[in-house]
Amino acid sequence: MEPARVHPVLSILGSKYKPFHENLSNRTHIILLPEAKTLVNISIDIDFMKKHICYKSHLKNVYINLAGQSIEIDAKCVCTGYGFEESRICEILKIETNANYRFLKIIFINIPLEGGYQDSESASYINDEVGQTDIQTHKQEDNHFSNPAWGEPNAIQWKHDVTLFFKQNGNCCKCLHTQLLQFSHSYIIVKGFENCIGKKISNMVEDTLKLQSTANERTFKSDIRMPLIKYTYSYLYNIIWKQLTKNYQQIEHRVQEKMNYVRKDISGFLKKLNLGNISMFHVETTAFHIKQIEKCNNPIDKIYILDNISKIICEIISCTNQNLKKQNLKIYDINSDSLISILVAAISFGQIKNIISHSIHLHMYIDNLKASEKIDKLSFVFTIFHSSIIYLCDMKEA
């Protein structure tokens, strides 16, 4: 990794954009520096600078860059948010605190926040790592299959776990992909009985785990089960999703019309529910996050997104309440009703596609969890999402 003093972005910032640089505050501004090798074909102009320089917002872990876009930063990752064309997760490589560069912090990340970049890593670890198994043959036999598009969060880690597991347990790899091939030729999704597909997927993973060696069982313990479930759902995503959206296309169309109705006057909708002080910026931010569910091909990542959204909405209400207190106005309760109302507004603003199918996809997984796995938090998060959809379905247009 390049030291800060020789990084090309800082060099260009200090020479070509010196007046702009000198106006930045070392008490508030943070700069995100992608690895220099990823910037080979990128124009490091003022637009690039503004997108990679940010300051803290009033929301936890949320920052705003100088282009007005939102960025989430935690201990390990930097994630693009509202205003960016695509959702991207950048790994944090190093953090420096150096006032000499007029920044509160310098955060080194593995890739830029947006745009193309030089990447030497292979797009598909399955082809590279498990090429000696029957998976390649199976993929050639059935063009329904596609490479799993790895979801977030911790995509790198569980990708590595599955790869390692398959390398050390060739019989498990063969068993799982034989079942996947059989499923692709025989599956039937009956409307209203989608949990049977979830049960089938759960059984596939359990059958696969039974074949692992004793030594590997001690190595992976139960930690490999979740990555394998994500892998299986991701692998079968195309054929499952095509059938789900076909089965529910009529009701999806009706719900979309309800979203369009709410979207025409989001502020008016919130006022009717006594939430008129929730800002449009907060609705738009929540909408950006809920829209990421469209990119997920397994229900576990969808649950992660919903959990994150519930936290964001709670924080939005808390921040709004702080402003209401200053004006001696009545504050909002943080309860299921307020969360559902704001989520309905966000879903409608974001025009989430196939929302019913997303809910059914989640049901497939959640309905097949053991009682011990159905923690209260999971039940609450899913209930809020499901209730928001029911609200839209039952809502009457004026």
Tab-separated table of C-alpha atoms in Angstrom:
chain	number	residue	atom	x	y	z
A	1	MET	CA	0.000	0.000	0.000
A	2	GLU	CA	1.273	3.496	-0.851
A	3	PRO	CA	2.135	5.878	2.010
A	4	ALA	CA	-0.103	8.945	2.113
A	5	ARG	CA	2.656	11.316	1.041
A	6	VAL	CA	3.133	9.622	-2.349
A	7	HIS	CA	-0.484	8.731	-3.103
A	8	PRO	CA	-1.501	10.136	-6.523
A	9	VAL	CA	-4.801	11.562	-5.256
A	10	LEU	CA	-3.061	13.637	-2.574
A	11	SER	CA	-0.381	14.720	-5.030
A	12	ILE	CA	-2.976	15.963	-7.531
A	13	LEU	CA	-5.084	17.534	-4.775
A	14	GLY	CA	-2.106	19.501	-3.435
A	15	SER	CA	-0.924	20.710	-6.823
A	16	LYS	CA	-3.799	20.979	-9.294
A	17	TYR	CA	-6.546	21.792	-6.764
A	18	LYS	CA	-4.576	23.671	-4.117
A	19	PRO	CA	-7.177	26.428	-3.347
A	20	PHE	CA	-9.888	23.774	-2.974
A	21	HIS	CA	-7.585	21.743	-0.704
A	22	GLU	CA	-6.711	24.716	1.509
A	23	ASN	CA	-10.385	25.428	2.206
A	24	LEU	CA	-10.907	22.003	3.779
A	25	SER	CA	-11.015	21.662	7.554
A	26	ASN	CA	-8.786	19.166	9.350
A	27	ARG	CA	-11.427	19.011	12.094
A	28	THR	CA	-14.246	17.675	9.967
A	29	HIS	CA	-13.144	16.313	6.590
A	30	ILE	CA	-12.121	12.739	5.834
A	31	ILE	CA	-10.551	11.596	2.566
A	32	LEU	CA	-10.937	8.098	1.142
A	33	LEU	CA	-7.908	6.939	-0.839
A	34	PRO	CA	-8.350	3.921	-3.153
A	35	GLU	CA	-5.275	1.817	-3.866
A	36	ALA	CA	-3.223	3.560	-6.569
A	37	LYS	CA	-3.182	0.448	-8.780
A	38	THR	CA	-6.991	0.620	-9.094
A	39	LEU	CA	-6.851	4.186	-10.474
A	40	VAL	CA	-4.964	3.421	-13.684
A	41	ASN	CA	-7.884	4.219	-16.017
A	42	ILE	CA	-9.698	6.737	-13.804
A	43	SER	CA	-9.676	10.516	-14.240
A	44	ILE	CA	-8.700	12.021	-10.885
A	45	ASP	CA	-10.542	15.316	-11.350
A	46	ILE	CA	-12.431	17.655	-9.022
A	47	ASP	CA	-15.535	15.454	-9.276
A	48	PHE	CA	-13.500	12.452	-8.089
A	49	MET	CA	-12.108	14.551	-5.207
A	50	LYS	CA	-15.542	15.703	-4.058
A	51	LYS	CA	-16.902	12.158	-4.073
A	52	HIS	CA	-13.991	10.826	-1.991
A	53	ILE	CA	-13.956	13.623	0.627
A	54	CYS	CA	-16.690	13.484	3.260
A	55	TYR	CA	-17.787	14.675	6.685
A	56	LYS	CA	-19.887	13.153	9.494
A	57	SER	CA	-23.666	13.495	9.384
A	58	HIS	CA	-25.996	13.350	12.388
A	59	LEU	CA	-26.773	9.678	11.648
A	60	LYS	CA	-24.570	6.960	13.100
A	61	ASN	CA	-21.847	5.782	10.663
A	62	VAL	CA	-23.323	7.937	7.882
A	63	TYR	CA	-21.150	10.534	6.130
A	64	ILE	CA	-21.921	13.022	3.351
A	65	ASN	CA	-19.382	13.678	0.614
A	66	LEU	CA	-18.818	17.041	-1.056
A	67	ALA	CA	-20.982	15.909	-3.979
A	68	GLY	CA	-23.969	15.495	-1.633
A	69	GLN	CA	-23.979	11.687	-1.661
A	70	SER	CA	-24.166	9.520	1.461
A	71	ILE	CA	-21.496	7.044	2.545
A	72	GLU	CA	-21.551	4.547	5.404
A	73	ILE	CA	-18.289	3.869	7.227
A	74	ASP	CA	-17.783	1.236	9.909
A	75	ALA	CA	-14.676	-0.457	11.304
A	76	LYS	CA	-14.098	-2.646	8.242
A	77	CYS	CA	-15.928	-1.238	5.226
A	78	VAL	CA	-16.962	1.885	3.365
A	79	CYS	CA	-20.343	1.506	1.594
A	80	THR	CA	-21.849	3.834	-0.986
A	81	GLY	CA	-25.336	5.066	-0.165
A	82	TYR	CA	-27.933	7.556	-1.378
A	83	GLY	CA	-26.948	9.411	-4.553
A	84	PHE	CA	-24.599	6.798	-5.995
A	85	GLU	CA	-25.626	4.914	-9.129
A	86	GLU	CA	-24.561	1.565	-7.682
A	87	SER	CA	-24.133	0.007	-4.268
A	88	ARG	CA	-20.468	-0.723	-3.629
A	89	ILE	CA	-18.609	-2.072	-0.602
A	90	CYS	CA	-14.976	-1.000	-0.235
A	91	GLU	CA	-12.701	-2.738	2.229
A	92	ILE	CA	-10.804	-0.489	4.669
A	93	LEU	CA	-7.094	-1.272	4.455
A	94	LYS	CA	-5.699	1.327	6.839
A	95	ILE	CA	-6.646	4.520	8.695
A	96	GLU	CA	-4.232	7.403	9.328
A	97	THR	CA	-4.690	10.542	11.389
A	98	ASN	CA	-2.474	13.249	9.937
A	99	ALA	CA	-3.350	16.936	10.276
A	100	ASN	CA	-0.559	17.871	7.833
A	101	TYR	CA	-2.835	16.928	4.956
A	102	ARG	CA	-5.751	19.035	6.261
A	103	PHE	CA	-7.875	15.974	6.952
A	104	LEU	CA	-9.326	14.618	10.175
A	105	LYS	CA	-8.614	11.117	8.874
A	106	ILE	CA	-7.149	9.461	5.810
A	107	ILE	CA	-8.875	6.146	5.096
A	108	PHE	CA	-7.231	3.806	2.607
A	109	ILE	CA	-9.730	1.621	0.717
A	110	ASN	CA	-9.225	-1.194	-1.781
A	111	ILE	CA	-11.280	0.280	-4.672
A	112	PRO	CA	-12.839	3.642	-5.683
A	113	LEU	CA	-16.385	4.494	-4.614
A	114	GLU	CA	-17.675	4.363	-8.182
A	115	GLY	CA	-16.641	3.883	-11.792
A	116	GLY	CA	-14.517	1.212	-13.418
A	117	TYR	CA	-11.257	0.206	-11.820
A	118	GLN	CA	-8.305	-2.082	-12.392
A	119	ASP	CA	-9.005	-5.403	-10.659
A	120	SER	CA	-6.682	-8.377	-10.896
A	121	GLU	CA	-8.937	-10.775	-8.994
A	122	SER	CA	-11.024	-13.360	-10.818
A	123	ALA	CA	-14.747	-12.690	-10.962
A	124	SER	CA	-15.621	-16.291	-10.173
A	125	TYR	CA	-13.875	-18.277	-7.478
A	126	ILE	CA	-15.899	-21.404	-8.249
A	127	ASN	CA	-14.369	-21.800	-11.694
A	128	ASP	CA	-10.849	-21.259	-10.376
A	129	GLU	CA	-10.978	-23.083	-7.093
A	130	VAL	CA	-13.297	-26.012	-7.663
A	131	GLY	CA	-12.661	-26.669	-11.311
A	132	GLN	CA	-11.714	-30.307	-10.729
A	133	THR	CA	-15.132	-31.245	-9.408
A	134	ASP	CA	-18.319	-32.061	-11.276
A	135	ILE	CA	-19.612	-28.524	-10.905
A	136	GLN	CA	-18.314	-27.455	-14.316
A	137	THR	CA	-20.008	-30.407	-16.002
A	138	HIS	CA	-23.262	-29.619	-14.254
A	139	LYS	CA	-23.122	-25.976	-15.281
A	140	GLN	CA	-22.609	-26.930	-18.903
A	141	GLU	CA	-25.528	-29.342	-18.777
A	142	ASP	CA	-28.013	-26.815	-17.458
A	143	ASN	CA	-27.918	-23.204	-18.607
A	144	HIS	CA	-30.432	-22.182	-15.910
A	145	PHE	CA	-27.468	-22.009	-13.557
A	146	SER	CA	-25.348	-18.909	-13.168
A	147	ASN	CA	-22.393	-18.123	-10.961
A	148	PRO	CA	-23.594	-17.100	-7.522
A	149	ALA	CA	-23.539	-13.322	-7.247
A	150	TRP	CA	-22.159	-13.052	-3.777
A	151	GLY	CA	-24.245	-10.990	-1.438
A	152	GLU	CA	-23.375	-8.612	1.325
A	153	PRO	CA	-22.153	-8.355	4.008
A	154	ASN	CA	-18.906	-10.328	4.552
A	155	ALA	CA	-19.067	-11.628	0.986
A	156	ILE	CA	-15.329	-12.156	0.808
A	157	GLN	CA	-15.211	-14.204	4.012
A	158	TRP	CA	-18.021	-16.656	3.307
A	159	LYS	CA	-16.934	-17.013	-0.305
A	160	HIS	CA	-13.576	-18.114	1.065
A	161	ASP	CA	-15.246	-20.470	3.566
A	162	VAL	CA	-17.280	-22.274	0.884
A	163	THR	CA	-14.264	-22.533	-1.406
A	164	LEU	CA	-12.129	-24.014	1.369
A	165	PHE	CA	-14.903	-26.392	2.406
A	166	PHE	CA	-15.348	-27.707	-1.147
A	167	LYS	CA	-11.590	-28.110	-1.614
A	168	GLN	CA	-11.309	-30.183	1.556
A	169	ASN	CA	-14.580	-32.075	1.002
A	170	GLY	CA	-14.820	-33.044	-2.657
A	171	ASN	CA	-17.594	-35.545	-1.925
A	172	CYS	CA	-19.677	-32.775	-0.339
A	173	CYS	CA	-19.204	-30.573	-3.384
A	174	LYS	CA	-20.280	-33.398	-5.696
A	175	CYS	CA	-23.285	-34.240	-3.510
A	176	LEU	CA	-24.574	-30.677	-3.404
A	177	HIS	CA	-24.190	-30.017	-7.107
A	178	THR	CA	-25.811	-33.322	-8.023
A	179	GLN	CA	-28.839	-32.239	-5.977
A	180	LEU	CA	-28.794	-28.795	-7.578
A	181	LEU	CA	-28.876	-30.363	-11.021
A	182	GLN	CA	-31.754	-32.665	-10.059
A	183	PHE	CA	-33.659	-29.727	-8.599
A	184	SER	CA	-33.305	-27.690	-11.787
A	185	HIS	CA	-34.948	-30.461	-13.822
A	186	SER	CA	-37.746	-31.356	-11.421
A	187	TYR	CA	-38.709	-28.334	-9.315
A	188	ILE	CA	-42.271	-27.045	-9.154
A	189	ILE	CA	-43.162	-23.951	-7.138
A	190	VAL	CA	-46.820	-24.103	-6.132
A	191	LYS	CA	-48.260	-20.711	-5.226
A	192	GLY	CA	-48.797	-20.578	-1.466
A	193	PHE	CA	-46.464	-23.513	-0.774
A	194	GLU	CA	-43.102	-21.852	-1.412
A	195	ASN	CA	-41.855	-22.949	2.009
A	196	CYS	CA	-41.568	-26.460	0.527
A	197	ILE	CA	-38.779	-25.148	-1.710
A	198	GLY	CA	-37.102	-23.643	1.332
A	199	LYS	CA	-37.371	-27.023	3.048
A	200	LYS	CA	-35.807	-28.706	0.015
A	201	ILE	CA	-32.866	-26.283	0.089
A	202	SER	CA	-32.403	-26.840	3.823
A	203	ASN	CA	-32.372	-30.614	3.266
A	204	MET	CA	-29.802	-30.275	0.467
A	205	VAL	CA	-27.420	-28.497	2.819
A	206	GLU	CA	-28.023	-30.958	5.663
A	207	ASP	CA	-27.369	-33.927	3.333
A	208	THR	CA	-24.165	-32.261	2.165
A	209	LEU	CA	-22.923	-31.638	5.706
A	210	LYS	CA	-23.450	-35.289	6.646
A	211	LEU	CA	-20.690	-36.262	4.207
A	212	GLN	CA	-17.940	-34.040	5.568
A	213	SER	CA	-15.026	-35.743	7.278
A	214	THR	CA	-14.761	-35.783	11.075
A	215	ALA	CA	-11.616	-33.661	10.944
A	216	ASN	CA	-13.328	-31.047	8.803
A	217	GLU	CA	-16.391	-31.098	11.023
A	218	ARG	CA	-14.168	-30.002	13.884
A	219	THR	CA	-12.569	-27.338	11.670
A	220	PHE	CA	-15.767	-25.783	10.308
A	221	LYS	CA	-18.132	-26.757	13.159
A	222	SER	CA	-21.571	-25.318	12.368
A	223	ASP	CA	-20.130	-22.126	10.873
A	224	ILE	CA	-20.175	-23.513	7.337
A	225	ARG	CA	-23.924	-24.180	7.322
A	226	MET	CA	-24.931	-20.555	6.766
A	227	PRO	CA	-22.461	-19.955	3.897
A	228	LEU	CA	-23.699	-23.152	2.218
A	229	ILE	CA	-27.316	-22.031	2.534
A	230	LYS	CA	-26.425	-18.670	0.989
A	231	TYR	CA	-24.526	-20.461	-1.755
A	232	THR	CA	-27.448	-22.785	-2.544
A	233	TYR	CA	-30.053	-20.005	-2.627
A	234	SER	CA	-27.756	-17.893	-4.806
A	235	TYR	CA	-27.083	-20.757	-7.180
A	236	LEU	CA	-30.786	-21.492	-7.677
A	237	TYR	CA	-31.830	-17.865	-7.707
A	238	ASN	CA	-32.597	-17.464	-11.414
A	239	ILE	CA	-34.994	-20.391	-11.681
A	240	ILE	CA	-36.717	-19.666	-8.349
A	241	TRP	CA	-37.071	-15.936	-8.954
A	242	LYS	CA	-38.462	-16.372	-12.458
A	243	GLN	CA	-41.254	-18.589	-11.116
A	244	LEU	CA	-42.003	-16.392	-8.087
A	245	THR	CA	-42.410	-13.217	-10.125
A	246	LYS	CA	-44.602	-15.064	-12.627
A	247	ASN	CA	-46.862	-16.462	-9.886
A	248	TYR	CA	-47.388	-13.064	-8.247
A	249	GLN	CA	-47.283	-10.674	-11.215
A	250	GLN	CA	-50.933	-9.581	-10.897
A	251	ILE	CA	-50.759	-8.580	-7.241
A	252	GLU	CA	-47.321	-7.033	-7.844
A	253	HIS	CA	-48.928	-4.751	-10.422
A	254	ARG	CA	-51.644	-3.663	-7.972
A	255	VAL	CA	-49.110	-2.950	-5.218
A	256	GLN	CA	-47.004	-0.955	-7.683
A	257	GLU	CA	-50.033	1.237	-8.380
A	258	LYS	CA	-50.395	1.862	-4.621
A	259	MET	CA	-46.715	2.850	-4.458
A	260	ASN	CA	-47.242	5.311	-7.315
A	261	TYR	CA	-50.173	6.836	-5.437
A	262	VAL	CA	-48.189	7.339	-2.213
A	263	ARG	CA	-45.149	8.628	-4.115
A	264	LYS	CA	-47.151	11.540	-5.572
A	265	ASP	CA	-47.301	13.137	-2.119
A	266	ILE	CA	-44.920	11.518	0.370
A	267	SER	CA	-45.044	14.523	2.704
A	268	GLY	CA	-48.843	14.495	2.707
A	269	PHE	CA	-48.852	10.761	3.393
A	270	LEU	CA	-46.596	11.201	6.437
A	271	LYS	CA	-48.621	14.173	7.709
A	272	LYS	CA	-51.797	12.063	7.689
A	273	LEU	CA	-49.979	9.592	9.934
A	274	ASN	CA	-48.758	12.393	12.255
A	275	LEU	CA	-45.164	12.049	11.028
A	276	GLY	CA	-45.001	15.301	9.079
A	277	ASN	CA	-41.614	16.327	10.466
A	278	ILE	CA	-39.796	13.355	8.924
A	279	SER	CA	-37.713	14.971	6.178
A	280	MET	CA	-37.702	13.894	2.535
A	281	PHE	CA	-33.935	13.457	2.767
A	282	HIS	CA	-34.479	10.751	5.388
A	283	VAL	CA	-37.184	9.086	3.289
A	284	GLU	CA	-34.898	9.123	0.242
A	285	THR	CA	-31.994	7.719	2.262
A	286	THR	CA	-34.162	4.878	3.576
A	287	ALA	CA	-35.482	4.274	0.054
A	288	PHE	CA	-31.947	3.880	-1.272
A	289	HIS	CA	-31.197	1.236	1.354
A	290	ILE	CA	-34.417	-0.745	0.876
A	291	LYS	CA	-33.851	-0.694	-2.896
A	292	GLN	CA	-30.657	-2.705	-2.358
A	293	ILE	CA	-32.904	-5.693	-1.672
A	294	GLU	CA	-33.473	-5.867	-5.450
A	295	LYS	CA	-29.809	-6.812	-5.898
A	296	CYS	CA	-29.835	-9.688	-3.384
A	297	ASN	CA	-30.183	-13.246	-4.621
A	298	ASN	CA	-30.479	-14.947	-1.243
A	299	PRO	CA	-32.830	-14.251	1.682
A	300	ILE	CA	-30.064	-14.022	4.283
A	301	ASP	CA	-28.655	-10.870	2.703
A	302	LYS	CA	-32.182	-9.472	2.436
A	303	ILE	CA	-32.611	-9.969	6.187
A	304	TYR	CA	-29.358	-8.101	6.766
A	305	ILE	CA	-30.637	-5.174	4.699
A	306	LEU	CA	-33.980	-5.115	6.542
A	307	ASP	CA	-32.210	-5.205	9.904
A	308	ASN	CA	-30.027	-2.291	8.836
A	309	ILE	CA	-33.079	-0.345	7.655
A	310	SER	CA	-34.895	-0.807	10.972
A	311	LYS	CA	-31.851	0.665	12.741
A	312	ILE	CA	-31.706	3.578	10.292
A	313	ILE	CA	-35.405	4.394	10.763
A	314	CYS	CA	-35.060	4.273	14.562
A	315	GLU	CA	-32.124	6.660	14.291
A	316	ILE	CA	-34.065	8.950	11.950
A	317	ILE	CA	-36.913	9.173	14.478
A	318	SER	CA	-34.439	9.839	17.312
A	319	CYS	CA	-32.754	12.647	15.346
A	320	THR	CA	-36.119	14.143	14.398
A	321	ASN	CA	-37.169	14.021	18.054
A	322	GLN	CA	-34.088	16.023	19.041
A	323	ASN	CA	-35.204	18.817	16.718
A	324	LEU	CA	-38.793	18.591	17.990
A	325	LYS	CA	-37.595	18.906	21.597
A	326	LYS	CA	-35.709	22.102	20.731
A	327	GLN	CA	-38.983	23.526	19.404
A	328	ASN	CA	-40.940	22.238	22.424
A	329	LEU	CA	-43.041	20.071	20.123
A	330	LYS	CA	-44.415	16.604	20.782
A	331	ILE	CA	-41.908	13.880	19.929
A	332	TYR	CA	-42.594	10.701	17.945
A	333	ASP	CA	-42.828	7.265	19.504
A	334	ILE	CA	-40.341	4.702	18.228
A	335	ASN	CA	-42.706	1.793	17.738
A	336	SER	CA	-43.879	-0.606	15.060
A	337	ASP	CA	-46.498	1.850	13.723
A	338	SER	CA	-43.975	4.613	13.076
A	339	LEU	CA	-41.447	2.193	11.567
A	340	ILE	CA	-44.079	0.713	9.239
A	341	SER	CA	-45.285	4.164	8.132
A	342	ILE	CA	-41.794	5.426	7.279
A	343	LEU	CA	-40.937	2.153	5.555
A	344	VAL	CA	-44.109	2.379	3.421
A	345	ALA	CA	-43.058	5.907	2.408
A	346	ALA	CA	-39.541	4.705	1.549
A	347	ILE	CA	-40.757	1.652	-0.391
A	348	SER	CA	-43.124	3.863	-2.375
A	349	PHE	CA	-40.513	6.525	-3.073
A	350	GLY	CA	-38.006	3.889	-4.190
A	351	GLN	CA	-40.598	2.072	-6.329
A	352	ILE	CA	-39.302	-1.302	-5.141
A	353	LYS	CA	-39.962	-3.908	-7.823
A	354	ASN	CA	-41.495	-7.319	-7.072
A	355	ILE	CA	-41.931	-6.527	-3.374
A	356	ILE	CA	-44.382	-9.424	-2.866
A	357	SER	CA	-41.907	-11.875	-4.381
A	358	HIS	CA	-39.169	-10.565	-2.085
A	359	SER	CA	-41.430	-11.223	0.892
A	360	ILE	CA	-42.198	-14.773	-0.306
A	361	HIS	CA	-38.481	-15.370	-0.914
A	362	LEU	CA	-37.839	-14.416	2.706
A	363	HIS	CA	-40.664	-16.695	3.872
A	364	MET	CA	-39.042	-19.641	2.089
A	365	TYR	CA	-36.025	-19.290	4.348
A	366	ILE	CA	-37.558	-18.047	7.605
A	367	ASP	CA	-40.364	-20.633	7.699
A	368	ASN	CA	-37.764	-23.400	7.696
A	369	LEU	CA	-35.640	-22.094	10.548
A	370	LYS	CA	-35.535	-24.063	13.764
A	371	ALA	CA	-37.308	-22.544	16.746
A	372	SER	CA	-33.950	-21.720	18.340
A	373	GLU	CA	-32.920	-19.803	15.196
A	374	LYS	CA	-36.039	-17.631	15.077
A	375	ILE	CA	-34.748	-14.948	17.402
A	376	ASP	CA	-37.006	-12.083	18.442
A	377	LYS	CA	-34.959	-9.580	16.448
A	378	LEU	CA	-35.423	-11.528	13.223
A	379	SER	CA	-39.154	-11.873	13.835
A	380	PHE	CA	-39.484	-8.137	14.502
A	381	VAL	CA	-37.530	-7.074	11.405
A	382	PHE	CA	-39.467	-9.371	9.096
A	383	THR	CA	-42.811	-8.442	10.681
A	384	ILE	CA	-42.161	-4.732	10.032
A	385	PHE	CA	-41.366	-5.444	6.377
A	386	HIS	CA	-44.320	-7.792	5.910
A	387	SER	CA	-46.692	-5.367	7.648
A	388	SER	CA	-45.541	-2.561	5.344
A	389	ILE	CA	-46.487	-4.671	2.329
A	390	ILE	CA	-49.875	-5.536	3.849
A	391	TYR	CA	-50.440	-1.816	4.500
A	392	LEU	CA	-49.872	-1.076	0.810
A	393	CYS	CA	-52.092	-3.967	-0.274
A	394	ASP	CA	-54.973	-2.836	1.947
A	395	MET	CA	-54.590	0.898	1.357
A	396	LYS	CA	-57.451	2.583	-0.470
A	397	GLU	CA	-56.641	5.363	-2.905
A	398	ALA	CA	-58.543	8.575	-2.293
